Amino acid sequence: ARLRARPARNLALAAFLPIGTEPDLSALLRRLHGEGATIGMPDTPADPAPLTFRHWSPGCALRPGRFGTLVPDTPAMLPEPVQAKLPD
């Protein structure tokens, strides 16, 4: 069964682009973005500091980040705290 707590519009979510064996959520992220959600990707700082999240949209410019990540080359944003369990 599919459950949805509320429509994606007006949500500000944090997500990630996969590295190695991490799950690829890109189809879900494109769908949520298309429904009006704001998506943020982490930008890991060089020095110990809180993560910054950057606006992501399908096709946005990406730059290399730390630890082999790709980071949107966009302004920072503040995501809402959300927890989601992914299937094993």
PDB file of C-alpha atoms in Angstrom:
ATOM      1  CA  ALA A   1       0.000   0.000   0.000  1.00  0.00           C
ATOM      2  CA  ARG A   2       1.131   3.514  -0.701  1.00  0.00           C
ATOM      3  CA  LEU A   3       0.715   6.064   2.056  1.00  0.00           C
ATOM      4  CA  ARG A   4       1.367   9.755   1.813  1.00  0.00           C
ATOM      5  CA  ALA A   5       1.234  12.022   4.829  1.00  0.00           C
ATOM      6  CA  ARG A   6       0.701  15.176   2.763  1.00  0.00           C
ATOM      7  CA  PRO A   7       1.239  16.489  -0.757  1.00  0.00           C
ATOM      8  CA  ALA A   8       4.847  17.141  -1.809  1.00  0.00           C
ATOM      9  CA  ARG A   9       4.204  20.812  -2.532  1.00  0.00           C
ATOM     10  CA  ASN A  10       5.627  23.079   0.135  1.00  0.00           C
ATOM     11  CA  LEU A  11       7.946  20.355   1.462  1.00  0.00           C
ATOM     12  CA  ALA A  12      11.652  21.170   1.812  1.00  0.00           C
ATOM     13  CA  LEU A  13      13.480  17.824   1.840  1.00  0.00           C
ATOM     14  CA  ALA A  14      17.090  16.713   2.209  1.00  0.00           C
ATOM     15  CA  ALA A  15      18.254  13.898  -0.039  1.00  0.00           C
ATOM     16  CA  PHE A  16      21.462  12.592  -1.623  1.00  0.00           C
ATOM     17  CA  LEU A  17      22.863  11.433  -4.928  1.00  0.00           C
ATOM     18  CA  PRO A  18      24.113   7.831  -4.700  1.00  0.00           C
ATOM     19  CA  ILE A  19      27.732   6.784  -4.280  1.00  0.00           C
ATOM     20  CA  GLY A  20      28.688   3.144  -4.829  1.00  0.00           C
ATOM     21  CA  THR A  21      25.980   0.827  -3.537  1.00  0.00           C
ATOM     22  CA  GLU A  22      23.734   3.522  -2.050  1.00  0.00           C
ATOM     23  CA  PRO A  23      20.155   3.466  -3.371  1.00  0.00           C
ATOM     24  CA  ASP A  24      19.432   5.681  -6.369  1.00  0.00           C
ATOM     25  CA  LEU A  25      16.523   7.918  -5.368  1.00  0.00           C
ATOM     26  CA  SER A  26      16.670  10.091  -8.496  1.00  0.00           C
ATOM     27  CA  ALA A  27      13.298   8.935  -9.904  1.00  0.00           C
ATOM     28  CA  LEU A  28      11.593   9.680  -6.576  1.00  0.00           C
ATOM     29  CA  LEU A  29      13.349  13.052  -6.309  1.00  0.00           C
ATOM     30  CA  ARG A  30      12.307  14.045  -9.841  1.00  0.00           C
ATOM     31  CA  ARG A  31       8.708  13.101  -8.998  1.00  0.00           C
ATOM     32  CA  LEU A  32       8.702  15.023  -5.703  1.00  0.00           C
ATOM     33  CA  HIS A  33      10.282  18.051  -7.402  1.00  0.00           C
ATOM     34  CA  GLY A  34       7.633  17.861 -10.116  1.00  0.00           C
ATOM     35  CA  GLU A  35       4.950  17.884  -7.409  1.00  0.00           C
ATOM     36  CA  GLY A  36       6.379  21.069  -5.907  1.00  0.00           C
ATOM     37  CA  ALA A  37       8.835  19.869  -3.264  1.00  0.00           C
ATOM     38  CA  THR A  38      12.093  21.748  -2.696  1.00  0.00           C
ATOM     39  CA  ILE A  39      15.013  19.293  -2.625  1.00  0.00           C
ATOM     40  CA  GLY A  40      18.351  19.954  -0.926  1.00  0.00           C
ATOM     41  CA  MET A  41      21.590  17.994  -1.359  1.00  0.00           C
ATOM     42  CA  PRO A  42      24.372  18.046   1.267  1.00  0.00           C
ATOM     43  CA  ASP A  43      27.532  20.083   0.749  1.00  0.00           C
ATOM     44  CA  THR A  44      30.066  18.641   3.215  1.00  0.00           C
ATOM     45  CA  PRO A  45      32.388  21.338   4.606  1.00  0.00           C
ATOM     46  CA  ALA A  46      36.170  20.951   4.589  1.00  0.00           C
ATOM     47  CA  ASP A  47      36.434  21.718   8.312  1.00  0.00           C
ATOM     48  CA  PRO A  48      34.233  20.250  11.039  1.00  0.00           C
ATOM     49  CA  ALA A  49      31.024  22.237  10.726  1.00  0.00           C
ATOM     50  CA  PRO A  50      27.337  21.615  10.093  1.00  0.00           C
ATOM     51  CA  LEU A  51      26.316  20.443   6.636  1.00  0.00           C
ATOM     52  CA  THR A  52      25.021  22.996   4.195  1.00  0.00           C
ATOM     53  CA  PHE A  53      22.245  21.884   1.880  1.00  0.00           C
ATOM     54  CA  ARG A  54      22.011  23.239  -1.675  1.00  0.00           C
ATOM     55  CA  HIS A  55      18.912  23.484  -3.875  1.00  0.00           C
ATOM     56  CA  TRP A  56      18.652  20.583  -6.333  1.00  0.00           C
ATOM     57  CA  SER A  57      16.449  20.343  -9.390  1.00  0.00           C
ATOM     58  CA  PRO A  58      16.564  17.929 -12.320  1.00  0.00           C
ATOM     59  CA  GLY A  59      19.363  19.002 -14.664  1.00  0.00           C
ATOM     60  CA  CYS A  60      20.912  21.571 -12.304  1.00  0.00           C
ATOM     61  CA  ALA A  61      24.663  22.153 -12.519  1.00  0.00           C
ATOM     62  CA  LEU A  62      26.676  19.872 -10.197  1.00  0.00           C
ATOM     63  CA  ARG A  63      30.225  20.291  -8.935  1.00  0.00           C
ATOM     64  CA  PRO A  64      32.568  17.803  -7.239  1.00  0.00           C
ATOM     65  CA  GLY A  65      32.204  17.696  -3.460  1.00  0.00           C
ATOM     66  CA  ARG A  66      34.081  15.950  -0.663  1.00  0.00           C
ATOM     67  CA  PHE A  67      34.172  12.169  -0.427  1.00  0.00           C
ATOM     68  CA  GLY A  68      33.359  11.740  -4.111  1.00  0.00           C
ATOM     69  CA  THR A  69      29.979  13.428  -3.882  1.00  0.00           C
ATOM     70  CA  LEU A  70      28.300  15.673  -6.428  1.00  0.00           C
ATOM     71  CA  VAL A  71      26.939  18.949  -5.067  1.00  0.00           C
ATOM     72  CA  PRO A  72      24.455  21.272  -6.751  1.00  0.00           C
ATOM     73  CA  ASP A  73      26.141  24.539  -7.719  1.00  0.00           C
ATOM     74  CA  THR A  74      23.186  26.491  -6.343  1.00  0.00           C
ATOM     75  CA  PRO A  75      22.193  28.613  -3.320  1.00  0.00           C
ATOM     76  CA  ALA A  76      21.904  27.080   0.144  1.00  0.00           C
ATOM     77  CA  MET A  77      18.553  26.034   1.629  1.00  0.00           C
ATOM     78  CA  LEU A  78      17.237  24.664   4.914  1.00  0.00           C
ATOM     79  CA  PRO A  79      15.421  21.296   4.662  1.00  0.00           C
ATOM     80  CA  GLU A  80      12.682  20.131   7.007  1.00  0.00           C
ATOM     81  CA  PRO A  81      13.580  17.170   9.221  1.00  0.00           C
ATOM     82  CA  VAL A  82      12.082  13.994   7.713  1.00  0.00           C
ATOM     83  CA  GLN A  83      12.757  10.328   8.347  1.00  0.00           C
ATOM     84  CA  ALA A  84      12.026   7.648   5.800  1.00  0.00           C
ATOM     85  CA  LYS A  85      12.685   3.920   5.968  1.00  0.00           C
ATOM     86  CA  LEU A  86      13.869   2.449   2.706  1.00  0.00           C
ATOM     87  CA  PRO A  87      13.209  -1.199   1.911  1.00  0.00           C
ATOM     88  CA  ASP A  88      16.097  -3.595   2.525  1.00  0.00           C
TER      89      ASP A  88
END
